[in-house]
Short mmCIF file of C-alpha atoms in Angstrom, two decimals:
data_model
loop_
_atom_site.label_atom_id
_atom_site.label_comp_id
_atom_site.label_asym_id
_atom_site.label_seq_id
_atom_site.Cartn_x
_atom_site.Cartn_y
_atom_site.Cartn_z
CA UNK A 30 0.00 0.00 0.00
CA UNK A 31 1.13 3.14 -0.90
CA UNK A 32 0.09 4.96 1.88
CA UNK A 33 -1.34 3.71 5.50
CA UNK A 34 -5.11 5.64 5.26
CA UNK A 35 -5.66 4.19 8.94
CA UNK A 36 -2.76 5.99 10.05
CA UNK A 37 -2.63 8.84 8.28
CA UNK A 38 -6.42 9.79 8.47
CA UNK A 39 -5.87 11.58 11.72
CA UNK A 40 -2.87 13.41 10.17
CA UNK A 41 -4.01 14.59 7.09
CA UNK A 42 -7.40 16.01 8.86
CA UNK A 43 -5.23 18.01 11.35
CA UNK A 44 -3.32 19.46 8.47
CA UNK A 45 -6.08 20.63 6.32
CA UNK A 46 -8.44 21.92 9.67
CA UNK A 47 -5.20 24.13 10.80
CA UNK A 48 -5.09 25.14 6.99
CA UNK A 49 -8.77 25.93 7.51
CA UNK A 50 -8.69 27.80 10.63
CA UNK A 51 -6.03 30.05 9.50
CA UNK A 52 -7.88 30.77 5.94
CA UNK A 53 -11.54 31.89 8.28
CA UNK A 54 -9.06 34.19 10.42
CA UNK A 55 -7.83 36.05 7.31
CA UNK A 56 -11.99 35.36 6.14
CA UNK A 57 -13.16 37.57 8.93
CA UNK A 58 -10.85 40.51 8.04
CA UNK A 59 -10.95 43.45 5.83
CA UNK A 60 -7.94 41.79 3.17
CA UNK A 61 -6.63 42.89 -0.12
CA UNK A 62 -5.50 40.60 -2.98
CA UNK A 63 -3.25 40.71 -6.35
CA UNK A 64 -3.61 39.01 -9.68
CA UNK A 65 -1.27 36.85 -10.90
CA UNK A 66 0.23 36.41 -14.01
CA UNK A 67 -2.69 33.86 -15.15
CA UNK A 68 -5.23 36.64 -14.46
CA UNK A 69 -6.40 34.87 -11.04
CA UNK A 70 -6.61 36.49 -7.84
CA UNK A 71 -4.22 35.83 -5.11
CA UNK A 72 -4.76 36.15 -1.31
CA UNK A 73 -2.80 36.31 1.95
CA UNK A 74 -5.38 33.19 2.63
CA UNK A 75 -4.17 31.60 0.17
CA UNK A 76 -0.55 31.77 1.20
CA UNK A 77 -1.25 30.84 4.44
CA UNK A 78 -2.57 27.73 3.81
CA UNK A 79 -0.54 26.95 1.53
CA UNK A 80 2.46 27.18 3.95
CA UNK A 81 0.89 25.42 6.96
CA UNK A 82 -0.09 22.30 4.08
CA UNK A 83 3.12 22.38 2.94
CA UNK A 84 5.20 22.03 6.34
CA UNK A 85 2.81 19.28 7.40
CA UNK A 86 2.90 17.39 4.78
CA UNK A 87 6.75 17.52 4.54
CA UNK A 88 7.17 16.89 7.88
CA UNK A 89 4.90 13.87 8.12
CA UNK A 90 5.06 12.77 4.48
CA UNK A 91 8.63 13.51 3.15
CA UNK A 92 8.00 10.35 0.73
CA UNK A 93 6.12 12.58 -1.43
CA UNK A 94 6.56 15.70 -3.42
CA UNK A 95 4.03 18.44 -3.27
CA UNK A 96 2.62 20.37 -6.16
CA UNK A 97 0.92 23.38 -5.02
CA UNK A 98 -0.99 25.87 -6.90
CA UNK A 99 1.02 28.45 -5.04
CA UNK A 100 4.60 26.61 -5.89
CA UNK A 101 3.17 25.02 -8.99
CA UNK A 102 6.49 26.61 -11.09
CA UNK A 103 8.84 24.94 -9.32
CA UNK A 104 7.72 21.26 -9.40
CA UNK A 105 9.35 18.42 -11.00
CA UNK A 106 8.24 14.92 -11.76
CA UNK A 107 10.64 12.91 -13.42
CA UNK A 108 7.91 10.06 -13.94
CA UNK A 109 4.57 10.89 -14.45
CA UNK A 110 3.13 7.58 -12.78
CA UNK A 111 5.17 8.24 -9.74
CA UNK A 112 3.44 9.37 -6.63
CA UNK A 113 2.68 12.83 -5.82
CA UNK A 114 0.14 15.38 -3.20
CA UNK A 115 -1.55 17.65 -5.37
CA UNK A 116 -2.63 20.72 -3.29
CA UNK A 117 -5.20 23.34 -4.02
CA UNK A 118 -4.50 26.21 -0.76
CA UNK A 119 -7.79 27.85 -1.34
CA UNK A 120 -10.10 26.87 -4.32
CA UNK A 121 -12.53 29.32 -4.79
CA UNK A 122 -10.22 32.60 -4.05
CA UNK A 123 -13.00 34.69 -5.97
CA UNK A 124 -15.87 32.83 -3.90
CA UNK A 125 -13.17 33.99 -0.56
CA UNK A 126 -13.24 37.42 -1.79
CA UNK A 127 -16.93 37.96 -2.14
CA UNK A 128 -17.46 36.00 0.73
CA UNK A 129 -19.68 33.97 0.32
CA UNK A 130 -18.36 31.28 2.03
CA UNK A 131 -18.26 28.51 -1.16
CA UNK A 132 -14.22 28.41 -1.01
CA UNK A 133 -12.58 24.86 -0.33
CA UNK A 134 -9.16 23.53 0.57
CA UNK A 135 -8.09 20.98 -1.54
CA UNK A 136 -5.67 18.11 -0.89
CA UNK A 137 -5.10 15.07 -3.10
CA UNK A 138 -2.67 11.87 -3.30
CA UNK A 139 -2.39 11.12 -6.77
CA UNK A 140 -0.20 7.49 -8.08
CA UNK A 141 -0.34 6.60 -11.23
CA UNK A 142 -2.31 9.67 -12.64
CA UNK A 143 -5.21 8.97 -10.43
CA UNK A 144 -6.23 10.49 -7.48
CA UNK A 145 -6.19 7.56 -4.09
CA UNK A 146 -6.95 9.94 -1.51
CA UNK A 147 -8.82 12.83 -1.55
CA UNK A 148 -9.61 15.77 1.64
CA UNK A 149 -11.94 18.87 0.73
CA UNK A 150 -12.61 21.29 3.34
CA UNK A 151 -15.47 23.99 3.39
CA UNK A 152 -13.57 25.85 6.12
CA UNK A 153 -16.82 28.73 6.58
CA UNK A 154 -18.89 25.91 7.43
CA UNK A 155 -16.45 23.43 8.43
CA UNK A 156 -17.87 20.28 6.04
CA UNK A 157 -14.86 18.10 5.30
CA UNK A 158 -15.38 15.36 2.96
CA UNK A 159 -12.57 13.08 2.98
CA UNK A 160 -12.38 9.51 0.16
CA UNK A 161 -9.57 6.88 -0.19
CA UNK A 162 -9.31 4.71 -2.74
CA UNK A 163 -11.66 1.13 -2.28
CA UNK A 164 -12.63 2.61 1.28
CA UNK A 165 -15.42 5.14 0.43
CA UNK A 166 -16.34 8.52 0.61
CA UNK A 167 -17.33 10.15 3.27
CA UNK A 168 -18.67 13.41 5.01
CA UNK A 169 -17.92 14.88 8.50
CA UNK A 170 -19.94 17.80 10.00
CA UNK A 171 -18.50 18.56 13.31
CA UNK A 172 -17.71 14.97 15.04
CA UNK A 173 -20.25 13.20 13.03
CA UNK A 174 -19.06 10.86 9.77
CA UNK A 175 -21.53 9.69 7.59
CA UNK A 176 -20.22 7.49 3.78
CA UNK A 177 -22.17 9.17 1.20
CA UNK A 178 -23.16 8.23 -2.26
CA UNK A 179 -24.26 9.96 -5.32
CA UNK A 180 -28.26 9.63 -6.84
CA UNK A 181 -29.14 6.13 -7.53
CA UNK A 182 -32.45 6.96 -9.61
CA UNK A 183 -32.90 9.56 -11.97
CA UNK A 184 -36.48 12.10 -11.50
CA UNK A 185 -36.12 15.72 -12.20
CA UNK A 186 -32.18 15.79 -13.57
CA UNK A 187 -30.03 18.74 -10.99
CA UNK A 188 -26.55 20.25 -12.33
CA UNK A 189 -23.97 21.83 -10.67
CA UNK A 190 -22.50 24.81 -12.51
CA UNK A 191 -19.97 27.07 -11.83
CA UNK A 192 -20.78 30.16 -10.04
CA UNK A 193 -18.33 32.47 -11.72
CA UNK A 194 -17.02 30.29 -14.65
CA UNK A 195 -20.26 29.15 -16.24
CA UNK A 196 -20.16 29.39 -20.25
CA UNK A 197 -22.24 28.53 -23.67
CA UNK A 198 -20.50 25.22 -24.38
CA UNK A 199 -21.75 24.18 -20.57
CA UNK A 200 -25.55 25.79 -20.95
CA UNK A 201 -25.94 24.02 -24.61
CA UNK A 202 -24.78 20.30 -22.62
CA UNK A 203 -27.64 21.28 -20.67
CA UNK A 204 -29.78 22.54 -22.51
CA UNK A 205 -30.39 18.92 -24.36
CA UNK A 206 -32.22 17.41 -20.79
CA UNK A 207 -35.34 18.53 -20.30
CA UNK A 208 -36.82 19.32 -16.68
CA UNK A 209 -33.62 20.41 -15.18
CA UNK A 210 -32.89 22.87 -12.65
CA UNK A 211 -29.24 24.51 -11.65
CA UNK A 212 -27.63 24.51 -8.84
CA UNK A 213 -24.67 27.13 -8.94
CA UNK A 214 -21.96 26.97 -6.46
CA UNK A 215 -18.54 27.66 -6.33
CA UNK A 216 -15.17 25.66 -6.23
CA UNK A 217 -14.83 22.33 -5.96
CA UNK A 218 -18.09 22.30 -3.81
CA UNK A 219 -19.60 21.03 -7.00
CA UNK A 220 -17.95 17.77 -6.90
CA UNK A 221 -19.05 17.22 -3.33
CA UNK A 222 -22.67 17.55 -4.51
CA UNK A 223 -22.31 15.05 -6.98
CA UNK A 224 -20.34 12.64 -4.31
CA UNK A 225 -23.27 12.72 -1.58
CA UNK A 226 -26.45 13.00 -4.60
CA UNK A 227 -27.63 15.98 -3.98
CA UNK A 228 -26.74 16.85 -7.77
CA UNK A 229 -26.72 14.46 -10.63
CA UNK A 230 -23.88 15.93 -12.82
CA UNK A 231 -21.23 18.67 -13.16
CA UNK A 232 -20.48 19.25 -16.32
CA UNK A 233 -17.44 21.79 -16.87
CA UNK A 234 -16.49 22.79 -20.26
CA UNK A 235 -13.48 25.07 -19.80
CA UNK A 236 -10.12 25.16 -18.14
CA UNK A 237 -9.81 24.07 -14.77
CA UNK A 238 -6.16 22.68 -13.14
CA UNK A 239 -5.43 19.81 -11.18
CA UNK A 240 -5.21 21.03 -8.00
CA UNK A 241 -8.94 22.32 -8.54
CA UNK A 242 -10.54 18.86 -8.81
CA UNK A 243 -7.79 16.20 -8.10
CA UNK A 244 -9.36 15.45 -4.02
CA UNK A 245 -13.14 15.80 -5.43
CA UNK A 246 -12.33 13.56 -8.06
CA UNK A 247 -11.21 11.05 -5.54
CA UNK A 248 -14.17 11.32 -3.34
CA UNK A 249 -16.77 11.31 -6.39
CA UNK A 250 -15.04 7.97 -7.08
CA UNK A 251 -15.32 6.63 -3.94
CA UNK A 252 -18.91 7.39 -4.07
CA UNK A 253 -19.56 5.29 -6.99
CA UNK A 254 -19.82 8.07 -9.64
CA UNK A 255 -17.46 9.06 -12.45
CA UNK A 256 -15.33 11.89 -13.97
CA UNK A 257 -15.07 11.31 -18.30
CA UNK A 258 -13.24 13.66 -20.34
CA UNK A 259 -14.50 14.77 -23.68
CA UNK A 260 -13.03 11.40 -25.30
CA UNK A 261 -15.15 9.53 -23.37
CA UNK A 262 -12.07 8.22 -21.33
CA UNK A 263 -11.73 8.21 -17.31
CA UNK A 264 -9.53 11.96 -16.45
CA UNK A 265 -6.45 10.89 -15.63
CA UNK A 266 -3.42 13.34 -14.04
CA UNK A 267 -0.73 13.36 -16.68
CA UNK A 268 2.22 15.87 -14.79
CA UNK A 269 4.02 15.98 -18.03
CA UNK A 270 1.38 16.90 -20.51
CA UNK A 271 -0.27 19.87 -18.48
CA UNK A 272 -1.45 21.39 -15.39
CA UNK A 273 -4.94 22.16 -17.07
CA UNK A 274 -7.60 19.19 -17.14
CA UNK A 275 -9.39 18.13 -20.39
CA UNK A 276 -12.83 19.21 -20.55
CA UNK A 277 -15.06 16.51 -18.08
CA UNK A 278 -18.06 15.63 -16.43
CA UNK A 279 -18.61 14.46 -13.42
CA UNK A 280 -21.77 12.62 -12.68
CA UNK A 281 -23.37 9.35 -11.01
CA UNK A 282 -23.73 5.95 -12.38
CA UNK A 283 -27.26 6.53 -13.06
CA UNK A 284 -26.99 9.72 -15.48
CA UNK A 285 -24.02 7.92 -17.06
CA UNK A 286 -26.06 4.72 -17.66
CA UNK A 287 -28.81 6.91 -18.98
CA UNK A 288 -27.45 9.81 -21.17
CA UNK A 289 -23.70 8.41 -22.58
CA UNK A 290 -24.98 8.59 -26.10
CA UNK A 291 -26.17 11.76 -25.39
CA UNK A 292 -23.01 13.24 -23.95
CA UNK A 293 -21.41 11.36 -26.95
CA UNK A 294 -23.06 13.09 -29.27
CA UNK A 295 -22.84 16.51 -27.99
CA UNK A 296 -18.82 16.40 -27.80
CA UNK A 297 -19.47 14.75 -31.21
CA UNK A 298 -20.60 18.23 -32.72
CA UNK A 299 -19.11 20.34 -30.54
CA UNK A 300 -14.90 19.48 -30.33
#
């Protein structure tokens, strides 16, 4: 086994909940931010987490190296199946900004271009779901964990969309179901949703990194659903093509089972 999940469970929570507390204290104050040089905001919140994620996992994982959003330029990977955490400090820095509360932190173990382990945190209303690979996904409000699934039956179809990235390519793949209804959100909240069925599909037709989905990925798995690019193929985490993630959606067995001809067809005449 590549890594103990017993074990490191405990660990791994502690990290990302000290991540989390320090990302609400910089939450409740008055806090500028910069853009970077790919046009995306940039917070002291993010920093901060970023640095407390990175010194635990370094001290109690040296094993592994760390890709960061915020340290993403100086990573190397001299194998692309070899083992790696992917870390996302704060996803959702616009959701942070407007506070609204629908910011995560991310943190992924990804072997073999797939993600085995998977932590999100919703640190304003501190919802962790946490997923390893053949044990489950589950979801922990306060002290109380509860495994989670995604929908099992199809009625009235629900989508998660992004609350500041939706686009036309995403409202025409809707547009084909009838009797749907939205549900927008930010970050990689929308994931979650699909993980514990309260949505039946995300379907996200522009650029999004690793670090954005790699841990929601993991748990979406773990909950019996599935993440497809626009080939039709399982994503997979591929170091030494890009950063940036093929088109995808994420959705339950059920939808898949349903509506794969129509998702063929509608990357069919649209890439």
């Amino acid at each position: 086994m590549i890594i103990d999940w017993i074990k490191s469970e405990t660990l791994l929570i502690k990290i990302i909940r000290e991540a989390g507390d320090a990302v609400l204290e910089e939450y409740n104050k008055e806090s500028d931010y910069q853009i970077k040089d790919d046009n995306s905001p940039l917070t002291k919140a993010d920093l901060v987490s970023h640095k407390i994620i990175l010194k635990g996992l370094t001290e109690f994982f040296p094993q592994f190296p760390i890709l960061s959003e915020e340290s993403s330029e100086n990573f190397i990977l001299d194998n692309p199946d070899k083992t790696f955490w992917c870390v996302d400090p704060v996803d959702g820095t616009k959701e942070f900004i407007e506070r609204n509360g629908e910011f995560t932190i991310n943190i992924s173990l990804i072997s073999k271009m797939e993600p085995i382990l998977g932590l999100v945190l919703i640190p304003a209303s501190n919802i962790l779901y946490t997923a390893f690979k053949s044990m489950g996904a589950f979801k922990i409000i306060e002290e109380k964990k509860e495994k989670i699934t995604v929908k099992k039956s199809l009625n009235q179809l629900t989508f998660a969309v992004s609350k500041s990235h939706i686009n036309n390519k995403t409202k025409l793949f809707i547009s084909q179901f009838k009797k749907n209804s939205l549900k927008s959100v930010g970050s990689s909240i929308k994931l979650c949703l699909v993980a514990e069925g309260i949505v039946d599909c995300y379907p996200r037709m522009g650029p999004t990194s690793l670090w954005d989905i790699a841990a929601g990925h993991c748990i979406v798995n773990e909950a019996g659903g599935f993440i497809k690019d626009e080939e039709g193929n399982v994503l997979t985490y591929d170091v030494s093509r890009s950063y940036l993630n093929k088109n995808f959606i994420a959705q339950s067995a059920a939808f898949l089972k349903m509506y794969e001809d129509d998702i063929n067809k509608y990357y069919l005449n649209n890439y």
